[in-house]
mmCIF file of C-alpha atoms in Angstrom:
data_model
loop_
_atom_site.group_PDB
_atom_site.id
_atom_site.type_symbol
_atom_site.label_atom_id
_atom_site.label_comp_id
_atom_site.label_asym_id
_atom_site.label_seq_id
_atom_site.Cartn_x
_atom_site.Cartn_y
_atom_site.Cartn_z
ATOM 1 C CA MET A 30 -66.012 38.822 -4.022
ATOM 2 C CA GLY A 31 -69.181 40.266 -5.537
ATOM 3 C CA GLU A 32 -69.387 43.693 -7.153
ATOM 4 C CA ARG A 33 -71.283 45.203 -4.221
ATOM 5 C CA ALA A 34 -68.729 43.909 -1.690
ATOM 6 C CA THR A 35 -65.851 45.162 -3.851
ATOM 7 C CA ALA A 36 -67.450 48.607 -4.157
ATOM 8 C CA SER A 37 -68.033 48.733 -0.388
ATOM 9 C CA LYS A 38 -64.432 47.751 0.284
ATOM 10 C CA ARG A 39 -63.177 50.496 -2.047
ATOM 11 C CA VAL A 40 -65.293 53.101 -0.245
ATOM 12 C CA PHE A 41 -64.011 51.861 3.108
ATOM 13 C CA TYR A 42 -60.360 52.115 1.972
ATOM 14 C CA ARG A 43 -60.899 55.628 0.557
ATOM 15 C CA VAL A 44 -62.559 56.936 3.724
ATOM 16 C CA ALA A 45 -60.011 55.245 6.002
ATOM 17 C CA HIS A 46 -57.124 56.674 3.976
ATOM 18 C CA ARG A 47 -58.536 60.199 4.221
ATOM 19 C CA ILE A 48 -58.915 59.849 7.994
ATOM 20 C CA LEU A 49 -55.359 58.535 8.266
ATOM 21 C CA ARG A 50 -54.008 61.491 6.251
ATOM 22 C CA VAL A 51 -55.597 63.906 8.740
ATOM 23 C CA TRP A 52 -54.197 61.902 11.668
ATOM 24 C CA TRP A 53 -50.706 61.863 10.094
ATOM 25 C CA ARG A 54 -50.748 65.655 9.664
ATOM 26 C CA LEU A 55 -51.785 66.161 13.295
ATOM 27 C CA ALA A 56 -49.721 63.493 15.068
ATOM 28 C CA HIS A 57 -46.598 63.250 12.839
ATOM 29 C CA PRO A 58 -46.226 59.553 13.683
ATOM 30 C CA LYS A 59 -43.244 57.354 12.888
ATOM 31 C CA THR A 60 -44.406 54.432 10.753
ATOM 32 C CA ARG A 61 -42.811 51.526 8.897
ATOM 33 C CA GLY A 62 -43.813 50.016 5.590
ATOM 34 C CA VAL A 63 -42.649 47.799 2.765
ATOM 35 C CA ARG A 64 -42.621 48.197 -0.975
ATOM 36 C CA CYS A 65 -42.111 45.083 -3.040
ATOM 37 C CA VAL A 66 -40.160 44.822 -6.263
ATOM 38 C CA LEU A 67 -41.861 41.812 -7.844
ATOM 39 C CA GLU A 68 -40.021 40.627 -10.933
ATOM 40 C CA ARG A 69 -40.954 38.410 -13.855
ATOM 41 C CA ASP A 70 -38.923 38.074 -17.046
ATOM 42 C CA GLY A 71 -37.005 41.317 -16.406
ATOM 43 C CA SER A 72 -40.117 43.394 -15.653
ATOM 44 C CA VAL A 73 -41.438 44.752 -12.354
ATOM 45 C CA LEU A 74 -45.057 44.832 -11.231
ATOM 46 C CA LEU A 75 -46.705 48.223 -10.714
ATOM 47 C CA VAL A 76 -50.083 48.732 -9.047
ATOM 48 C CA ARG A 77 -52.681 51.466 -8.685
ATOM 49 C CA HIS A 78 -54.547 51.328 -5.413
ATOM 50 C CA THR A 79 -58.238 52.176 -5.255
ATOM 51 C CA TYR A 80 -57.542 54.828 -2.591
ATOM 52 C CA GLY A 81 -55.017 57.588 -1.948
ATOM 53 C CA SER A 82 -53.266 59.255 -4.873
ATOM 54 C CA ARG A 83 -54.060 56.350 -7.234
ATOM 55 C CA GLU A 84 -50.691 56.845 -8.919
ATOM 56 C CA TRP A 85 -48.623 53.904 -10.091
ATOM 57 C CA SER A 86 -46.525 52.435 -7.294
ATOM 58 C CA LEU A 87 -44.814 49.301 -6.157
ATOM 59 C CA PRO A 88 -47.149 47.040 -4.169
ATOM 60 C CA GLY A 89 -46.695 47.008 -0.418
ATOM 61 C CA GLY A 90 -48.204 48.131 2.835
ATOM 62 C CA ARG A 91 -47.827 49.098 6.483
ATOM 63 C CA MET A 92 -45.857 46.963 8.889
ATOM 64 C CA ARG A 93 -47.546 45.772 12.044
ATOM 65 C CA PRO A 94 -45.513 46.583 15.190
ATOM 66 C CA TRP A 95 -44.451 42.963 15.714
ATOM 67 C CA GLU A 96 -43.615 42.183 12.075
ATOM 68 C CA GLU A 97 -40.300 42.030 10.294
ATOM 69 C CA ALA A 98 -40.179 43.498 6.788
ATOM 70 C CA ALA A 99 -40.218 40.097 5.053
ATOM 71 C CA GLN A 100 -43.274 39.021 7.063
ATOM 72 C CA THR A 101 -45.122 42.179 6.015
ATOM 73 C CA ALA A 102 -44.114 41.689 2.380
ATOM 74 C CA ALA A 103 -45.379 38.094 2.402
ATOM 75 C CA ARG A 104 -48.663 39.072 4.110
ATOM 76 C CA GLU A 105 -49.353 42.061 1.861
ATOM 77 C CA MET A 106 -48.577 40.204 -1.376
ATOM 78 C CA HIS A 107 -50.881 37.392 -0.282
ATOM 79 C CA GLU A 108 -53.698 39.817 0.615
ATOM 80 C CA GLU A 109 -53.374 42.129 -2.408
ATOM 81 C CA LEU A 110 -52.191 39.786 -5.165
ATOM 82 C CA GLY A 111 -52.832 36.236 -3.960
ATOM 83 C CA LEU A 112 -49.114 35.382 -4.054
ATOM 84 C CA GLU A 113 -47.398 32.949 -1.688
ATOM 85 C CA LEU A 114 -43.787 34.134 -1.685
ATOM 86 C CA ASP A 115 -40.773 33.640 0.522
ATOM 87 C CA GLY A 116 -37.054 34.163 0.022
ATOM 88 C CA TRP A 117 -37.356 37.946 0.023
ATOM 89 C CA ARG A 118 -34.218 39.939 -0.837
ATOM 90 C CA GLU A 119 -33.569 43.146 1.092
ATOM 91 C CA LEU A 120 -32.869 45.831 -1.498
ATOM 92 C CA ALA A 121 -32.810 49.161 0.362
ATOM 93 C CA THR A 122 -34.170 51.183 3.251
ATOM 94 C CA PHE A 123 -35.473 54.709 2.717
ATOM 95 C CA GLN A 124 -36.668 57.463 5.046
ATOM 96 C CA SER A 125 -39.855 59.036 3.667
ATOM 97 C CA ARG A 126 -41.927 62.025 4.759
ATOM 98 C CA ASN A 127 -45.458 62.184 3.404
ATOM 99 C CA TYR A 128 -48.586 63.841 4.779
ATOM 100 C CA GLY A 129 -46.736 64.707 7.998
ATOM 101 C CA LYS A 130 -45.717 61.150 8.895
ATOM 102 C CA ARG A 131 -42.148 59.926 9.029
ATOM 103 C CA GLU A 132 -41.904 56.490 7.502
ATOM 104 C CA THR A 133 -39.109 53.971 7.233
ATOM 105 C CA VAL A 134 -39.687 52.145 3.953
ATOM 106 C CA PHE A 135 -38.108 48.747 3.421
ATOM 107 C CA PHE A 136 -37.760 47.745 -0.230
ATOM 108 C CA LEU A 137 -37.761 43.977 -0.734
ATOM 109 C CA GLY A 138 -37.494 41.977 -3.925
ATOM 110 C CA ALA A 139 -38.768 38.612 -5.123
ATOM 111 C CA ASP A 140 -39.045 36.827 -8.438
ATOM 112 C CA ILE A 141 -42.574 35.527 -8.931
ATOM 113 C CA GLY A 142 -41.772 33.305 -11.905
ATOM 114 C CA GLY A 143 -44.970 31.873 -13.382
ATOM 115 C CA SER A 144 -47.145 32.552 -10.337
ATOM 116 C CA GLU A 145 -50.619 33.780 -11.219
ATOM 117 C CA LEU A 146 -51.934 37.006 -9.709
ATOM 118 C CA THR A 147 -55.263 36.988 -7.889
ATOM 119 C CA ILE A 148 -55.951 40.692 -7.494
ATOM 120 C CA ASP A 149 -57.988 42.036 -4.572
ATOM 121 C CA ALA A 150 -60.181 44.411 -6.613
ATOM 122 C CA GLY A 151 -61.275 46.180 -3.449
ATOM 123 C CA GLU A 152 -57.733 47.411 -2.860
ATOM 124 C CA ILE A 153 -55.973 47.194 -6.232
ATOM 125 C CA GLY A 154 -57.544 49.041 -9.145
ATOM 126 C CA GLU A 155 -55.040 48.172 -11.846
ATOM 127 C CA VAL A 156 -51.733 46.334 -12.384
ATOM 128 C CA ARG A 157 -49.151 46.413 -15.144
ATOM 129 C CA TRP A 158 -45.694 45.100 -15.878
ATOM 130 C CA ALA A 159 -42.933 47.585 -16.746
ATOM 131 C CA SER A 160 -39.193 47.591 -17.237
ATOM 132 C CA ARG A 161 -37.213 49.151 -14.395
ATOM 133 C CA GLU A 162 -36.504 52.120 -16.658
ATOM 134 C CA GLU A 163 -40.205 52.592 -17.495
ATOM 135 C CA ALA A 164 -41.096 52.334 -13.807
ATOM 136 C CA ALA A 165 -38.422 54.902 -12.907
ATOM 137 C CA ALA A 166 -39.758 57.280 -15.578
ATOM 138 C CA THR A 167 -43.306 57.029 -14.155
ATOM 139 C CA ARG A 168 -43.400 60.190 -12.100
ATOM 140 C CA SER A 169 -45.328 59.156 -9.022
ATOM 141 C CA ASN A 170 -44.142 59.994 -5.516
ATOM 142 C CA SER A 171 -43.773 56.321 -4.592
ATOM 143 C CA LEU A 172 -41.667 55.522 -7.659
ATOM 144 C CA ARG A 173 -39.511 58.655 -7.169
ATOM 145 C CA GLU A 174 -38.699 57.284 -3.698
ATOM 146 C CA ALA A 175 -37.758 53.920 -5.243
ATOM 147 C CA VAL A 176 -35.374 55.743 -7.609
ATOM 148 C CA ALA A 177 -33.916 57.789 -4.719
ATOM 149 C CA ALA A 178 -33.382 54.555 -2.742
ATOM 150 C CA GLY A 179 -31.503 53.061 -5.714
ATOM 151 C CA VAL A 180 -34.076 50.339 -6.337
ATOM 152 C CA LEU A 181 -35.091 51.511 -9.819
ATOM 153 C CA ALA A 182 -32.867 53.029 -12.515
ATOM 154 C CA SER A 183 -33.147 56.791 -12.873
#
């Protein structure tokens, strides 16, 4: 994807996210999403999206109404990171309240071994590997929820 297309995609995601935040505050919808604990050599992958709070978080995304959590995890990791993964492990379920919406978050895990990441620069601004303890100590809202769900060490 060229630089202009990537920049346009980032603007689109930022504007769409702001509109969604207003909608969530007004409608208080019930939503479902996944967060993925991707492991390699004892470390977990953290991402910073190009929209929203831009804090470190676990990769993931919104579930479509007809999807199961593992289907969403596979789709999102393919779209965001270019990974083809199956064999997801269910780790925890967490009830979250952010921006007025009520969200059921499914945490799923997978070991990516030597798979190479192909990052969608329009959506993902930065990635890094961290130990579970480092991830738990990173004080973002998303990672605090992962600690509360028992997915990361506190």
